[in-house]
């Protein structure tokens, strides 16, 4: 508690349903805060400290909206003798009405302000300004606390300019801020503005922007490492079964059945591993409640890891493959890829037909690369191991990587006020062209190694992580550019 009182605190206040909780959620990086279409969602004041490395950088207080501002103002005017006693009059109002249900919301929202919190007054710039809100603004001014107004546009209309003119008469600082869409840089800009409200807050908020910037860089590095781990696991994965005595050296028919079973298991593993990566990335960015547009349980879906449309979106061109790596192994990989292409198109279509449903499998068999492999009988026993995997096609690595980087981008750009389901619309693979040759090589060399079932040594792993880190950076720049066009 003592720490809370030494770091800056801001009460986010305003009319009901204007995006107060959304502002709090985004700036405190907390997606558990209730945000809803109905007015009156927030009924009690709640304190949300933003912590980095166990240090509270600042605290935001989410509050209920004003319900009876005119009545409150009437009371204040009737009980104030001069301008100098206004803050005391506001305090007297809260003392006297604390247990009055009629003014419950006003008492809740004024309490943190009387305790010294700065005021962040949130309005919706998509609805017209009305004089009705003057009572709210006047009450806030009477509290004597430093204040800033935020114009948060919820709907499509734009009344920002009238709002600006009105708010400018009541608040020291007026800013526009879209709680759902504002990019990270704007969060930092807003914190700087908060720091201008009181001289003693300037340094703590300067520190806060510094910490948040560092945290974002750390998260990006950790994301690269999580993605590298998933890539290693997925490329190397082998689905195996030990065949008990009597089933060793199966005939052609049971061999096919065994192969189909192992292949399904291999698909399943890959999908689950990818989901685990996604959850890990979301947790890294403190997104705990994301619902997905993708149908997770019905795999036969165009967004499925193994669908034809996925392959089209995320696989890299033959030219890219040919130039990405210089090692002999890399070229070998391309060779295999080219040689099997014609054949596996046919096989892929066939498997798609067998599996039914979307029938869109194309590359699953080619990825896992090969038919079932049966090991030798274990000496002294009748046991034999059957294996499926690891992935033979380098494209699988690029597809996994592309999907992971895309998902990361959506998560890292997502504000904690966002409540829409996560959609991952198709994109193109031009992003890889952002990568410099050494990073392309590092990825290609790693994939080639993994394709053979070999693990990476520490140095190779570091190279891969660094290259994925650059891929994240490149992808972000590419997305920013393509969004702006
Ligand atoms: N598009 C968009 N929608 C927003 C934004 N801010 C809030 N909303 C939506 O507006 C509605 C109200 O948002 P809340 O943050 O719950 O508003 P509030 O002021 O806390 O509401 P109460 O607690 O009921 O007073 C929700 O449906 C939000 O998703 C925004 O910046 N952009
Ligand atoms: Mg609310």
Short mmCIF file of C-alpha atoms and ligand atoms in Angstrom, two decimals:
data_model
loop_
_atom_site.label_atom_id
_atom_site.label_comp_id
_atom_site.label_asym_id
_atom_site.label_seq_id
_atom_site.Cartn_x
_atom_site.Cartn_y
_atom_site.Cartn_z
CA UNK A 1 0.00 0.00 0.00
CA UNK A 2 2.79 2.43 0.86
CA UNK A 3 4.16 1.94 -2.61
CA UNK A 4 0.83 2.85 -4.19
CA UNK A 5 0.82 6.16 -2.43
CA UNK A 6 4.27 7.12 -3.69
CA UNK A 7 3.60 6.28 -7.34
CA UNK A 8 1.19 8.41 -9.37
CA UNK A 9 -2.48 7.49 -9.24
CA UNK A 10 -5.18 8.49 -11.71
CA UNK A 11 -8.92 8.16 -11.41
CA UNK A 12 -10.57 7.55 -14.75
CA UNK A 13 -13.98 9.17 -14.59
CA UNK A 14 -16.82 10.32 -16.82
CA UNK A 15 -20.33 9.66 -18.00
CA UNK A 16 -21.52 6.01 -17.99
CA UNK A 17 -20.48 3.92 -20.98
CA UNK A 18 -17.89 6.23 -22.47
CA UNK A 19 -14.94 3.87 -22.42
CA UNK A 20 -13.52 4.51 -18.95
CA UNK A 21 -12.90 0.84 -18.25
CA UNK A 22 -11.43 0.48 -21.73
CA UNK A 23 -8.87 3.20 -21.04
CA UNK A 24 -8.00 1.56 -17.72
CA UNK A 25 -7.67 -1.90 -19.31
CA UNK A 26 -5.33 -0.67 -22.04
CA UNK A 27 -3.11 1.45 -19.83
CA UNK A 28 -2.88 -1.10 -17.04
CA UNK A 29 -2.44 -3.99 -19.52
CA UNK A 30 -5.24 -5.90 -17.89
CA UNK A 31 -7.70 -7.75 -20.08
CA UNK A 32 -9.73 -9.04 -17.13
CA UNK A 33 -11.44 -5.70 -16.58
CA UNK A 34 -15.15 -5.80 -17.40
CA UNK A 35 -16.03 -3.82 -20.49
CA UNK A 36 -19.52 -3.97 -21.91
CA UNK A 37 -22.05 -2.33 -24.14
CA UNK A 38 -24.43 -1.64 -21.29
CA UNK A 39 -24.01 1.50 -19.19
CA UNK A 40 -23.42 0.86 -15.52
CA UNK A 41 -20.98 -2.00 -15.99
CA UNK A 42 -18.59 -0.65 -13.40
CA UNK A 43 -20.25 -0.10 -10.02
CA UNK A 44 -17.34 0.14 -7.60
CA UNK A 45 -14.02 1.89 -7.84
CA UNK A 46 -11.25 -0.60 -8.54
CA UNK A 47 -7.53 0.01 -8.28
CA UNK A 48 -5.29 -1.36 -11.03
CA UNK A 49 -1.58 -0.91 -10.47
CA UNK A 50 0.70 -1.42 -13.46
CA UNK A 51 3.70 -3.37 -12.27
CA UNK A 52 6.93 -4.09 -14.06
CA UNK A 53 9.46 -6.26 -12.21
CA UNK A 54 7.38 -5.99 -9.04
CA UNK A 55 7.55 -2.24 -9.11
CA UNK A 56 4.36 -0.21 -9.33
CA UNK A 57 4.79 2.35 -12.10
CA UNK A 58 1.40 3.95 -11.69
CA UNK A 59 -2.12 3.04 -10.59
CA UNK A 60 -5.32 3.59 -12.51
CA UNK A 61 -8.65 3.66 -10.76
CA UNK A 62 -11.65 2.46 -12.73
CA UNK A 63 -14.81 4.15 -11.47
CA UNK A 64 -18.57 4.10 -12.07
CA UNK A 65 -19.99 6.87 -14.25
CA UNK A 66 -21.75 9.99 -12.92
CA UNK A 67 -25.45 9.32 -12.33
CA UNK A 68 -26.79 12.55 -10.84
CA UNK A 69 -24.23 15.23 -11.52
CA UNK A 70 -26.70 18.12 -11.52
CA UNK A 71 -28.04 17.17 -8.09
CA UNK A 72 -24.54 16.89 -6.75
CA UNK A 73 -23.60 20.27 -8.15
CA UNK A 74 -26.70 21.86 -6.66
CA UNK A 75 -25.73 20.51 -3.27
CA UNK A 76 -22.17 21.75 -3.65
CA UNK A 77 -23.30 25.24 -4.67
CA UNK A 78 -25.69 25.41 -1.76
CA UNK A 79 -22.96 24.44 0.71
CA UNK A 80 -20.02 26.47 -0.51
CA UNK A 81 -19.29 29.94 0.80
CA UNK A 82 -16.36 30.85 -1.41
CA UNK A 83 -14.14 29.41 -4.13
CA UNK A 84 -11.46 28.59 -1.56
CA UNK A 85 -13.58 26.01 0.24
CA UNK A 86 -14.65 24.06 -2.85
CA UNK A 87 -12.42 21.01 -2.35
CA UNK A 88 -13.60 20.81 1.25
CA UNK A 89 -17.20 21.06 0.10
CA UNK A 90 -16.69 18.13 -2.26
CA UNK A 91 -15.18 16.13 0.62
CA UNK A 92 -18.13 17.10 2.83
CA UNK A 93 -20.52 15.89 0.14
CA UNK A 94 -18.91 12.46 0.06
CA UNK A 95 -18.79 12.22 3.87
CA UNK A 96 -22.43 13.05 4.12
CA UNK A 97 -23.71 10.84 1.27
CA UNK A 98 -21.48 7.83 1.54
CA UNK A 99 -24.33 5.58 2.61
CA UNK A 100 -26.94 7.12 0.38
CA UNK A 101 -27.67 4.71 -2.48
CA UNK A 102 -28.76 7.61 -4.70
CA UNK A 103 -25.23 8.99 -4.72
CA UNK A 104 -23.39 5.71 -4.46
CA UNK A 105 -21.68 6.11 -7.85
CA UNK A 106 -20.68 9.73 -7.25
CA UNK A 107 -19.18 8.88 -3.86
CA UNK A 108 -17.29 5.95 -5.37
CA UNK A 109 -15.79 8.03 -8.14
CA UNK A 110 -14.96 11.05 -6.00
CA UNK A 111 -13.23 9.08 -3.23
CA UNK A 112 -9.96 8.31 -5.08
CA UNK A 113 -9.85 11.93 -6.28
CA UNK A 114 -10.18 13.22 -2.74
CA UNK A 115 -7.39 10.81 -1.80
CA UNK A 116 -5.09 12.62 -4.23
CA UNK A 117 -5.56 10.86 -7.56
CA UNK A 118 -5.19 12.89 -10.74
CA UNK A 119 -8.32 13.11 -12.88
CA UNK A 120 -8.66 11.54 -16.31
CA UNK A 121 -12.01 12.56 -17.71
CA UNK A 122 -13.13 10.32 -20.57
CA UNK A 123 -15.65 11.45 -23.18
CA UNK A 124 -16.91 9.78 -26.34
CA UNK A 125 -15.97 11.98 -29.29
CA UNK A 126 -18.41 10.17 -31.57
CA UNK A 127 -21.47 11.58 -29.82
CA UNK A 128 -22.24 15.32 -29.87
CA UNK A 129 -21.19 17.52 -26.99
CA UNK A 130 -24.05 18.51 -24.71
CA UNK A 131 -24.12 21.03 -21.90
CA UNK A 132 -25.35 18.22 -19.65
CA UNK A 133 -21.79 17.23 -19.04
CA UNK A 134 -20.87 20.63 -17.69
CA UNK A 135 -22.13 19.62 -14.29
CA UNK A 136 -19.69 16.69 -14.27
CA UNK A 137 -16.81 18.86 -15.36
CA UNK A 138 -17.64 21.52 -12.82
CA UNK A 139 -17.70 19.01 -9.96
CA UNK A 140 -14.32 17.71 -11.04
CA UNK A 141 -12.92 21.22 -11.17
CA UNK A 142 -14.22 21.87 -7.69
CA UNK A 143 -12.17 18.96 -6.38
CA UNK A 144 -9.08 21.00 -7.09
CA UNK A 145 -7.10 18.03 -8.41
CA UNK A 146 -5.03 18.20 -11.58
CA UNK A 147 -6.95 16.95 -14.56
CA UNK A 148 -6.72 15.80 -18.14
CA UNK A 149 -9.49 15.04 -20.64
CA UNK A 150 -9.40 12.14 -23.09
CA UNK A 151 -11.53 12.04 -26.21
CA UNK A 152 -12.14 8.36 -26.90
CA UNK A 153 -14.15 7.78 -30.07
CA UNK A 154 -16.38 4.74 -29.77
CA UNK A 155 -18.64 5.15 -32.82
CA UNK A 156 -17.94 6.30 -36.38
CA UNK A 157 -19.05 9.95 -36.06
CA UNK A 158 -16.55 12.63 -35.24
CA UNK A 159 -17.41 15.53 -32.95
CA UNK A 160 -13.90 15.89 -31.68
CA UNK A 161 -13.52 19.58 -32.46
CA UNK A 162 -16.58 20.74 -30.48
CA UNK A 163 -15.50 18.54 -27.61
CA UNK A 164 -12.01 19.97 -27.71
CA UNK A 165 -13.32 23.52 -27.47
CA UNK A 166 -15.57 22.68 -24.51
CA UNK A 167 -13.08 20.53 -22.65
CA UNK A 168 -10.32 23.09 -23.08
CA UNK A 169 -12.18 25.40 -20.73
CA UNK A 170 -12.17 22.85 -17.92
CA UNK A 171 -9.02 20.76 -18.28
CA UNK A 172 -5.33 21.55 -18.35
CA UNK A 173 -4.67 19.03 -21.09
CA UNK A 174 -6.98 17.57 -23.75
CA UNK A 175 -5.94 14.53 -25.80
CA UNK A 176 -7.51 12.13 -28.28
CA UNK A 177 -6.98 8.47 -27.43
CA UNK A 178 -8.66 5.43 -28.88
CA UNK A 179 -8.51 2.87 -26.09
CA UNK A 180 -9.06 -0.06 -28.41
CA UNK A 181 -6.83 0.88 -31.33
CA UNK A 182 -4.15 3.27 -30.15
CA UNK A 183 -0.72 1.80 -30.87
CA UNK A 184 1.84 1.39 -28.10
CA UNK A 185 3.70 4.61 -28.98
CA UNK A 186 0.52 6.54 -28.20
CA UNK A 187 0.25 4.88 -24.81
CA UNK A 188 3.68 6.25 -24.03
CA UNK A 189 2.72 9.68 -25.33
CA UNK A 190 -0.25 9.70 -23.02
CA UNK A 191 1.85 8.76 -20.00
CA UNK A 192 4.11 11.71 -20.77
CA UNK A 193 1.02 13.94 -20.74
CA UNK A 194 0.00 12.49 -17.35
CA UNK A 195 3.44 13.45 -16.08
CA UNK A 196 2.72 17.07 -16.88
CA UNK A 197 -0.18 17.23 -14.45
CA UNK A 198 1.98 17.55 -11.38
CA UNK A 199 5.70 18.32 -11.18
CA UNK A 200 6.37 15.39 -8.85
CA UNK A 201 4.79 12.97 -11.31
CA UNK A 202 7.01 13.88 -14.20
CA UNK A 203 9.94 11.69 -13.19
CA UNK A 204 7.91 8.60 -12.20
CA UNK A 205 6.07 8.70 -15.51
CA UNK A 206 9.29 9.26 -17.40
CA UNK A 207 10.56 6.11 -15.63
CA UNK A 208 7.32 4.31 -16.47
CA UNK A 209 7.69 4.92 -20.20
CA UNK A 210 11.28 3.73 -19.96
CA UNK A 211 10.24 0.52 -18.15
CA UNK A 212 7.41 -0.18 -20.52
CA UNK A 213 9.67 0.26 -23.53
CA UNK A 214 12.19 -2.14 -22.03
CA UNK A 215 9.45 -4.60 -21.15
CA UNK A 216 8.25 -4.53 -24.74
CA UNK A 217 11.73 -5.28 -26.04
CA UNK A 218 12.11 -8.11 -23.53
CA UNK A 219 8.81 -9.59 -24.55
CA UNK A 220 9.80 -9.52 -28.18
CA UNK A 221 13.00 -11.40 -27.37
CA UNK A 222 11.09 -13.93 -25.31
CA UNK A 223 8.56 -14.33 -28.10
CA UNK A 224 11.39 -15.15 -30.52
CA UNK A 225 12.63 -17.78 -28.10
CA UNK A 226 9.18 -19.34 -27.66
CA UNK A 227 8.73 -19.47 -31.42
CA UNK A 228 12.15 -21.06 -31.87
CA UNK A 229 11.26 -23.78 -29.35
CA UNK A 230 8.00 -24.55 -31.09
CA UNK A 231 9.72 -24.63 -34.46
CA UNK A 232 12.31 -27.06 -33.17
CA UNK A 233 9.68 -29.30 -31.60
CA UNK A 234 7.43 -29.27 -34.62
CA UNK A 235 10.12 -29.86 -37.21
CA UNK A 236 11.72 -32.67 -35.27
CA UNK A 237 8.64 -34.40 -34.03
CA UNK A 238 8.38 -38.09 -34.64
CA UNK A 239 5.27 -40.02 -33.93
CA UNK A 240 6.29 -43.47 -32.78
CA UNK A 241 4.66 -46.68 -31.63
CA UNK A 242 6.30 -49.74 -30.26
CA UNK A 243 4.88 -52.74 -31.96
CA UNK A 244 4.43 -55.62 -29.57
CA UNK A 245 5.57 -59.14 -30.43
CA UNK A 246 3.36 -60.69 -33.06
CA UNK A 247 2.71 -57.32 -34.68
CA UNK A 248 6.32 -56.79 -35.70
CA UNK A 249 6.97 -56.67 -39.41
CA UNK A 250 3.33 -56.11 -40.33
CA UNK A 251 1.96 -56.95 -43.75
CA UNK A 252 1.06 -54.35 -46.34
CA UNK A 253 -2.48 -53.79 -45.10
CA UNK A 254 -1.74 -53.34 -41.41
CA UNK A 255 1.22 -51.26 -42.40
CA UNK A 256 -1.07 -48.82 -44.15
CA UNK A 257 -3.43 -48.73 -41.18
CA UNK A 258 -0.51 -48.16 -38.85
CA UNK A 259 0.81 -45.42 -41.05
CA UNK A 260 -2.57 -43.67 -41.16
CA UNK A 261 -2.78 -43.81 -37.37
CA UNK A 262 0.68 -42.42 -36.88
CA UNK A 263 0.10 -39.71 -39.45
CA UNK A 264 -3.07 -38.59 -37.68
CA UNK A 265 -1.15 -38.56 -34.42
CA UNK A 266 1.55 -36.49 -36.08
CA UNK A 267 -0.99 -33.94 -37.33
CA UNK A 268 -2.57 -33.79 -33.94
CA UNK A 269 0.74 -33.18 -32.22
CA UNK A 270 1.58 -30.35 -34.61
CA UNK A 271 -1.72 -28.59 -34.11
CA UNK A 272 -1.56 -28.89 -30.38
CA UNK A 273 2.01 -27.66 -30.27
CA UNK A 274 1.03 -24.65 -32.34
CA UNK A 275 -1.88 -23.90 -30.02
CA UNK A 276 0.43 -24.15 -27.04
CA UNK A 277 2.78 -21.65 -28.63
CA UNK A 278 -0.13 -19.28 -29.20
CA UNK A 279 -1.23 -19.53 -25.60
CA UNK A 280 2.34 -18.92 -24.44
CA UNK A 281 2.67 -15.81 -26.60
CA UNK A 282 -0.68 -14.51 -25.39
CA UNK A 283 0.30 -15.08 -21.76
CA UNK A 284 3.59 -13.30 -22.37
CA UNK A 285 1.63 -10.20 -23.40
CA UNK A 286 -0.87 -10.61 -20.55
CA UNK A 287 -3.72 -11.54 -22.83
CA UNK A 288 -5.59 -14.22 -20.97
CA UNK A 289 -9.05 -14.12 -22.42
CA UNK A 290 -8.72 -14.12 -26.14
CA UNK A 291 -11.43 -15.92 -27.98
CA UNK A 292 -10.64 -17.15 -31.43
CA UNK A 293 -12.27 -16.87 -34.74
CA UNK A 294 -10.47 -19.98 -35.88
CA UNK A 295 -12.36 -23.14 -35.11
CA UNK A 296 -9.90 -24.87 -32.87
CA UNK A 297 -11.73 -28.10 -32.60
CA UNK A 298 -12.72 -28.58 -36.18
CA UNK A 299 -9.42 -29.02 -37.86
CA UNK A 300 -10.81 -29.39 -41.32
CA UNK A 301 -10.87 -25.73 -41.86
CA UNK A 302 -9.22 -23.32 -44.22
CA UNK A 303 -7.12 -21.91 -41.39
CA UNK A 304 -5.90 -25.30 -40.37
CA UNK A 305 -2.17 -25.77 -40.19
CA UNK A 306 -2.41 -28.35 -42.95
CA UNK A 307 -4.89 -26.75 -45.30
CA UNK A 308 -4.13 -25.83 -48.86
CA UNK A 309 -4.91 -22.16 -48.26
CA UNK A 310 -2.48 -22.11 -45.35
CA UNK A 311 0.22 -23.53 -47.57
CA UNK A 312 -0.48 -20.92 -50.21
CA UNK A 313 -0.31 -18.09 -47.72
CA UNK A 314 2.78 -19.06 -45.79
CA UNK A 315 5.03 -21.21 -47.91
CA UNK A 316 7.99 -19.46 -49.48
CA UNK A 317 8.82 -19.34 -53.13
CA UNK A 318 11.16 -21.78 -54.77
CA UNK A 319 13.47 -18.87 -55.51
CA UNK A 320 13.56 -17.91 -51.86
CA UNK A 321 14.38 -21.45 -50.84
CA UNK A 322 17.15 -21.66 -53.38
CA UNK A 323 18.83 -18.50 -52.15
CA UNK A 324 18.12 -18.72 -48.44
CA UNK A 325 20.82 -21.17 -47.50
CA UNK A 326 24.24 -21.91 -48.86
CA UNK A 327 25.02 -25.16 -47.09
CA UNK A 328 25.12 -28.32 -49.18
CA UNK A 329 22.36 -29.71 -47.01
CA UNK A 330 20.15 -26.79 -47.83
CA UNK A 331 20.50 -27.32 -51.54
CA UNK A 332 19.83 -31.00 -50.99
CA UNK A 333 16.62 -30.08 -49.27
CA UNK A 334 15.49 -28.07 -52.24
CA UNK A 335 16.31 -31.01 -54.46
CA UNK A 336 14.10 -33.37 -52.54
CA UNK A 337 11.39 -30.78 -52.50
CA UNK A 338 11.45 -30.32 -56.26
CA UNK A 339 11.67 -34.01 -57.03
CA UNK A 340 8.67 -34.95 -54.94
CA UNK A 341 6.48 -32.00 -55.85
CA UNK A 342 4.66 -33.46 -58.82
CA UNK A 343 4.12 -36.77 -57.17
CA UNK A 344 2.95 -35.47 -53.82
CA UNK A 345 0.38 -33.18 -55.39
CA UNK A 346 -1.37 -36.32 -56.48
CA UNK A 347 -0.84 -38.10 -53.20
CA UNK A 348 -2.01 -35.05 -51.27
CA UNK A 349 -5.25 -34.91 -53.21
CA UNK A 350 -5.79 -38.56 -52.56
CA UNK A 351 -5.26 -38.25 -48.84
CA UNK A 352 -7.52 -35.21 -48.79
CA UNK A 353 -10.21 -37.32 -50.39
CA UNK A 354 -9.71 -40.10 -47.88
CA UNK A 355 -9.89 -37.81 -44.92
CA UNK A 356 -13.01 -36.28 -46.40
CA UNK A 357 -14.43 -33.11 -44.87
CA UNK A 358 -12.70 -30.15 -46.44
CA UNK A 359 -10.52 -32.48 -48.44
CA UNK A 360 -7.97 -29.75 -48.59
CA UNK A 361 -4.89 -31.49 -47.33
CA UNK A 362 -2.06 -30.99 -49.61
CA UNK A 363 1.22 -31.23 -47.99
CA UNK A 364 0.77 -33.28 -44.87
CA UNK A 365 2.21 -36.43 -46.33
CA UNK A 366 5.04 -34.64 -48.02
CA UNK A 367 5.85 -32.81 -44.83
CA UNK A 368 6.06 -35.82 -42.73
CA UNK A 369 8.04 -36.69 -45.70
CA UNK A 370 7.87 -40.29 -46.02
CA UNK A 371 5.96 -43.37 -45.43
CA UNK A 372 6.16 -45.12 -42.16
CA UNK A 373 9.56 -46.29 -41.08
CA UNK A 374 10.04 -49.50 -39.19
CA UNK A 375 13.04 -49.91 -37.00
CA UNK A 376 14.96 -53.13 -36.47
CA UNK A 377 13.70 -55.64 -33.96
CA UNK A 378 15.12 -54.73 -30.59
CA UNK A 379 17.84 -57.21 -29.76
CA UNK A 380 16.65 -59.92 -27.43
CA UNK A 381 13.00 -58.97 -27.81
CA UNK A 382 10.30 -59.19 -30.43
CA UNK A 383 9.63 -55.46 -30.12
CA UNK A 384 9.85 -53.13 -33.07
CA UNK A 385 9.45 -49.37 -33.34
CA UNK A 386 7.41 -47.73 -36.05
CA UNK A 387 7.99 -44.03 -36.68
CA UNK A 388 6.40 -41.20 -38.64
CA UNK A 389 8.25 -37.90 -39.00
CA UNK A 390 10.23 -35.73 -38.69
CA UNK A 391 8.97 -33.21 -41.24
CA UNK A 392 11.02 -33.48 -44.40
CA UNK A 393 9.85 -30.44 -46.26
CA UNK A 394 11.45 -27.13 -45.35
CA UNK A 395 8.20 -25.44 -46.33
CA UNK A 396 6.63 -26.81 -43.20
CA UNK A 397 9.12 -24.80 -41.16
CA UNK A 398 8.33 -21.63 -43.08
CA UNK A 399 4.62 -22.20 -42.71
CA UNK A 400 4.93 -22.73 -38.96
CA UNK A 401 7.18 -19.69 -38.71
CA UNK A 402 4.93 -17.46 -40.82
CA UNK A 403 1.85 -18.36 -38.84
CA UNK A 404 3.66 -17.85 -35.56
CA UNK A 405 5.03 -14.46 -36.54
CA UNK A 406 1.64 -13.32 -37.78
CA UNK A 407 -0.08 -14.42 -34.59
CA UNK A 408 2.62 -12.72 -32.51
CA UNK A 409 2.09 -9.49 -34.40
CA UNK A 410 -1.63 -9.47 -33.74
CA UNK A 411 -1.07 -10.15 -30.04
CA UNK A 412 1.73 -7.66 -29.55
CA UNK A 413 -0.34 -4.92 -31.20
CA UNK A 414 -3.52 -5.79 -29.36
CA UNK A 415 -4.68 -3.47 -26.60
CA UNK A 416 -6.05 -4.94 -23.40
CA UNK A 417 -9.34 -3.15 -24.02
CA UNK A 418 -9.83 -5.28 -27.15
CA UNK A 419 -12.74 -7.66 -26.79
CA UNK A 420 -13.21 -8.73 -30.41
CA UNK A 421 -12.32 -12.32 -31.18
CA UNK A 422 -8.85 -12.74 -32.56
CA UNK A 423 -8.94 -13.00 -36.32
CA UNK A 424 -5.94 -13.99 -38.33
CA UNK A 425 -6.81 -13.01 -41.88
CA UNK A 426 -4.54 -14.29 -44.64
CA UNK A 427 -1.55 -12.24 -45.58
CA UNK A 428 1.33 -12.65 -47.99
CA UNK A 429 4.83 -13.87 -47.50
CA UNK A 430 6.61 -10.75 -48.74
CA UNK A 431 7.56 -10.14 -45.16
CA UNK A 432 10.40 -12.62 -45.41
CA UNK A 433 12.00 -10.38 -47.95
CA UNK A 434 12.65 -7.97 -45.09
CA UNK A 435 15.17 -10.42 -43.77
CA UNK A 436 18.83 -9.92 -44.54
CA UNK A 437 20.75 -12.79 -46.06
CA UNK A 438 22.51 -13.93 -42.86
CA UNK A 439 19.17 -14.30 -41.07
CA UNK A 440 17.67 -16.14 -44.01
CA UNK A 441 20.61 -18.49 -43.88
CA UNK A 442 20.33 -19.02 -40.16
CA UNK A 443 16.70 -20.05 -40.47
CA UNK A 444 17.29 -22.26 -43.47
CA UNK A 445 20.28 -23.99 -41.93
CA UNK A 446 18.35 -24.64 -38.74
CA UNK A 447 15.35 -26.04 -40.60
CA UNK A 448 17.60 -28.30 -42.57
CA UNK A 449 19.19 -29.63 -39.46
CA UNK A 450 15.85 -30.21 -37.76
CA UNK A 451 14.43 -31.90 -40.81
CA UNK A 452 16.92 -34.64 -40.20
CA UNK A 453 15.78 -35.02 -36.64
CA UNK A 454 18.91 -33.40 -35.24
CA UNK A 455 18.69 -30.92 -32.40
CA UNK A 456 20.40 -27.55 -32.50
CA UNK A 457 23.45 -26.89 -30.40
CA UNK A 458 23.51 -23.79 -28.23
CA UNK A 459 25.10 -21.61 -30.86
CA UNK A 460 22.76 -22.70 -33.64
CA UNK A 461 19.85 -22.13 -31.35
CA UNK A 462 21.05 -18.61 -30.57
CA UNK A 463 21.39 -17.87 -34.26
CA UNK A 464 17.90 -19.13 -34.90
CA UNK A 465 16.43 -17.02 -32.09
CA UNK A 466 18.24 -13.93 -33.32
CA UNK A 467 17.01 -14.54 -36.86
CA UNK A 468 13.44 -14.99 -35.63
CA UNK A 469 13.84 -11.78 -33.62
CA UNK A 470 14.75 -9.99 -36.85
CA UNK A 471 11.82 -11.67 -38.56
CA UNK A 472 9.47 -10.24 -35.92
CA UNK A 473 10.92 -6.80 -36.42
CA UNK A 474 10.75 -7.10 -40.19
CA UNK A 475 7.20 -8.38 -40.07
CA UNK A 476 6.08 -5.48 -37.93
CA UNK A 477 7.64 -2.95 -40.29
CA UNK A 478 6.14 -4.69 -43.25
CA UNK A 479 2.68 -4.74 -41.68
CA UNK A 480 2.90 -1.10 -40.69
CA UNK A 481 3.84 -0.17 -44.23
CA UNK A 482 1.16 -2.30 -45.83
CA UNK A 483 -1.51 -0.99 -43.45
CA UNK A 484 -0.66 2.63 -44.21
CA UNK A 485 -0.78 2.23 -47.98
N1 LIG B 1 -14.44 1.03 -31.03
C1 LIG B 1 -14.22 1.39 -29.77
N2 LIG B 1 -15.06 0.97 -28.83
C2 LIG B 1 -14.84 1.34 -27.56
C3 LIG B 1 -13.74 2.16 -27.21
N3 LIG B 1 -13.79 2.36 -25.88
C4 LIG B 1 -14.89 1.72 -25.44
N4 LIG B 1 -15.52 1.09 -26.44
C5 LIG B 1 -16.76 0.30 -26.32
O1 LIG B 1 -17.71 1.06 -25.61
C6 LIG B 1 -18.42 0.25 -24.67
C7 LIG B 1 -18.30 0.81 -23.26
O2 LIG B 1 -16.97 0.70 -22.84
P1 LIG B 1 -16.56 0.62 -21.30
O3 LIG B 1 -15.07 0.75 -21.25
O4 LIG B 1 -17.20 -0.52 -20.61
O5 LIG B 1 -17.22 2.00 -20.79
P2 LIG B 1 -17.34 2.53 -19.30
O6 LIG B 1 -17.26 4.03 -19.41
O7 LIG B 1 -16.37 1.88 -18.40
O8 LIG B 1 -18.82 2.10 -18.94
P3 LIG B 1 -19.51 1.96 -17.48
O9 LIG B 1 -18.59 1.19 -16.60
O10 LIG B 1 -20.77 1.23 -17.79
O11 LIG B 1 -19.74 3.36 -17.02
C8 LIG B 1 -17.86 -1.14 -24.81
O12 LIG B 1 -18.70 -1.88 -25.66
C9 LIG B 1 -16.51 -0.91 -25.45
O13 LIG B 1 -16.09 -2.03 -26.22
C10 LIG B 1 -12.84 2.57 -28.24
O14 LIG B 1 -11.86 3.26 -28.02
N5 LIG B 1 -13.13 2.17 -29.49
MG1 LIG B 2 -16.68 0.72 -16.75
#
